[in-house]
Short mmCIF file of C-alpha atoms in Angstrom, two decimals:
data_model
loop_
_atom_site.label_atom_id
_atom_site.label_comp_id
_atom_site.label_asym_id
_atom_site.label_seq_id
_atom_site.Cartn_x
_atom_site.Cartn_y
_atom_site.Cartn_z
CA MET T 1 126.78 -24.76 206.15
CA ASN T 2 125.80 -27.91 204.79
CA ILE T 3 123.29 -28.59 201.89
CA VAL T 4 120.29 -29.85 204.04
CA GLU T 5 120.49 -26.70 205.95
CA THR T 6 120.48 -24.51 202.76
CA LEU T 7 117.65 -27.12 200.91
CA VAL T 8 115.73 -25.51 205.00
CA LEU T 9 116.89 -22.14 203.75
CA VAL T 10 115.74 -22.15 200.59
CA ALA T 11 112.89 -23.67 201.53
CA HIS T 12 111.97 -21.25 203.72
CA MET T 13 112.60 -17.90 202.64
CA LEU T 14 110.14 -19.07 199.17
CA VAL T 15 107.33 -20.18 201.60
CA ALA T 16 107.81 -16.89 202.97
CA VAL T 17 107.58 -15.27 199.81
CA ALA T 18 104.14 -17.30 199.50
CA ILE T 19 102.69 -16.43 201.97
CA CYS T 20 102.83 -12.90 201.34
CA GLY T 21 101.59 -13.53 198.29
CA PHE T 22 98.63 -15.78 199.06
CA VAL T 23 97.48 -12.90 202.04
CA LEU T 24 98.21 -10.25 199.58
CA LEU T 25 95.34 -12.61 197.21
CA GLN T 26 92.67 -13.11 200.12
CA HIS T 27 89.85 -10.83 200.56
CA GLY T 28 89.11 -9.02 204.03
CA LYS T 29 85.60 -9.80 205.43
CA GLY T 30 83.91 -6.96 204.85
CA ALA T 31 84.36 -7.97 201.10
CA ASP T 32 81.50 -11.18 201.48
CA MET T 33 79.20 -8.56 201.76
CA GLY T 34 79.71 -6.91 198.71
CA ALA T 35 79.85 -10.92 197.11
CA ALA T 36 75.65 -11.58 198.22
CA PHE T 37 74.86 -8.73 195.75
CA GLY T 38 77.02 -9.98 192.80
CA SER T 39 79.89 -8.17 192.76
CA GLY T 40 83.02 -9.21 191.42
CA SER T 41 84.41 -11.61 193.34
CA SER T 42 81.45 -13.93 193.02
CA GLY T 43 82.83 -14.47 189.94
CA SER T 44 86.01 -15.74 190.29
CA LEU T 45 87.78 -18.64 189.77
CA PHE T 46 86.97 -20.91 193.29
CA GLY T 47 83.46 -19.74 193.30
CA ALA T 48 82.22 -17.51 195.38
CA ALA T 49 83.22 -19.03 198.43
CA GLY T 50 85.64 -21.87 197.25
CA SER T 51 88.45 -19.15 196.93
CA ALA T 52 88.08 -18.53 200.18
CA ASN T 53 88.41 -22.09 201.25
CA PHE T 54 91.82 -22.14 199.46
CA LEU T 55 93.14 -19.44 199.61
CA SER T 56 92.86 -19.21 203.60
CA ARG T 57 93.91 -23.49 203.57
CA THR T 58 96.70 -22.75 201.64
CA THR T 59 97.65 -20.38 204.07
CA ALA T 60 97.58 -21.96 207.13
CA VAL T 61 99.58 -24.48 205.54
CA LEU T 62 102.17 -22.39 204.67
CA ALA T 63 101.89 -20.84 207.98
CA THR T 64 102.43 -24.39 209.66
CA VAL T 65 105.80 -24.71 206.81
CA PHE T 66 106.91 -21.95 207.73
CA PHE T 67 107.11 -22.97 211.52
CA VAL T 68 108.95 -26.34 210.84
CA THR T 69 111.40 -24.65 208.50
CA SER T 70 112.69 -21.45 211.36
CA LEU T 71 112.42 -24.57 214.37
CA GLY T 72 114.88 -26.21 211.85
CA LEU T 73 116.60 -23.14 211.39
CA THR T 74 117.41 -22.48 215.08
CA TRP T 75 118.07 -25.90 215.37
CA PHE T 76 121.12 -25.51 213.09
CA GLY T 77 122.31 -22.90 213.99
CA MET T 78 122.51 -24.32 217.76
CA THR T 79 123.62 -27.42 216.79
CA ARG T 80 126.89 -25.56 214.23
CA THR T 81 129.77 -25.29 215.41
CA PRO T 82 131.91 -22.43 215.59
CA SER T 83 133.69 -21.28 211.99
CA LYS T 84 135.86 -18.81 211.34
CA GLY T 85 133.34 -16.33 210.15
CA LEU T 86 133.95 -12.99 207.41
CA MET T 87 133.34 -11.35 210.95
CA GLU T 88 136.13 -13.33 212.97
CA GLN T 89 139.36 -13.01 211.00
CA PRO T 90 141.91 -10.69 213.02
CA GLY T 91 141.55 -6.93 211.30
CA LEU T 92 143.86 -4.32 211.10
CA MET T 93 143.64 -3.90 215.46
CA ASP T 94 144.16 -7.88 216.40
CA LYS T 95 147.85 -7.18 214.07
CA ALA T 96 149.32 -3.97 216.03
CA PRO T 97 151.45 -4.36 218.73
CA ALA T 98 149.63 -3.58 222.65
CA GLN T 99 150.49 -0.47 224.15
CA LYS T 100 150.36 -0.59 227.88
CA ALA T 101 148.68 2.12 229.47
CA PRO T 102 150.35 4.71 231.25
CA ASP T 103 150.16 4.48 235.38
CA LEU T 104 148.83 7.55 236.39
CA PRO T 105 149.51 8.40 240.14
CA SER T 106 146.21 8.53 242.07
CA ALA T 107 143.93 11.08 242.91
CA PRO T 108 145.18 13.24 246.24
CA GLY T 109 143.53 12.60 249.52
CA PRO T 110 143.04 14.73 252.48
CA ALA T 111 147.21 13.33 253.80
CA SER T 112 148.87 14.08 250.75
CA ILE T 113 147.73 17.03 250.66
CA PRO T 114 150.85 19.38 251.84
CA GLY T 115 149.90 21.96 254.46
CA THR T 116 147.14 20.53 255.82
CA ALA T 117 146.40 18.57 258.82
CA PRO T 118 144.17 14.88 259.24
CA ALA T 119 140.64 15.44 260.58
CA ALA T 120 140.88 15.08 264.26
CA ASP T 121 138.51 12.02 265.24
CA PRO T 122 136.54 12.51 268.57
CA ALA T 123 137.38 8.68 268.59
CA LYS T 124 141.59 8.52 268.16
CA ALA T 125 141.60 12.38 270.92
CA GLY T 126 140.84 10.63 273.85
CA ALA T 127 137.48 11.20 273.87
CA PRO T 128 134.42 8.88 275.06
CA ALA T 129 132.65 6.89 271.71
CA GLY T 130 129.37 8.54 271.46
CA SER T 131 130.10 11.59 273.03
CA VAL T 132 129.00 14.86 272.38
CA PRO T 133 130.94 17.93 270.92
CA SER T 134 131.03 20.93 273.78
CA ASN T 135 129.94 23.58 271.57
CA PRO T 136 128.01 22.01 268.41
CA ALA T 137 127.59 25.35 265.36
CA GLY T 138 124.38 26.49 265.56
CA SER T 139 123.84 25.65 269.90
CA LYS T 140 124.27 27.84 272.49
CA SER T 141 126.57 27.18 275.04
CA GLY T 142 125.12 25.08 277.89
CA GLU T 143 122.15 23.30 275.40
CA VAL T 144 122.42 19.89 274.16
CA PRO T 145 121.14 19.19 270.10
CA LYS T 146 118.21 18.08 269.58
#
């Protein structure tokens, strides 16, 4: 991490904390009605309307600076060359010798099960392609299945 990136990161963090503070200092829109009837905000340091303008403008400037520092940190992250960080150091599993998985037999098919014959295929048995079996299951003799 170079010095410019560190400075941008520190500025980014300070601006983030400052934005949180300035947002918490601002009063809501509903408090304006109370100020019209002599509430405590009319006697503030910046006056009745001055605090809203100062705080809202400062918050807008800080938000802009936050946006620019976010873009800067993104640019630094995209242009950085990969280095050996803490997560990329070799661990215990990287130092262990590689083990080969045991060879497992393939799944048995119908032809490999002893005592079974392969299923009869009408195309291989000499029947014309597309022919209907003479007595399909559930049909009466002589009927053509629908």
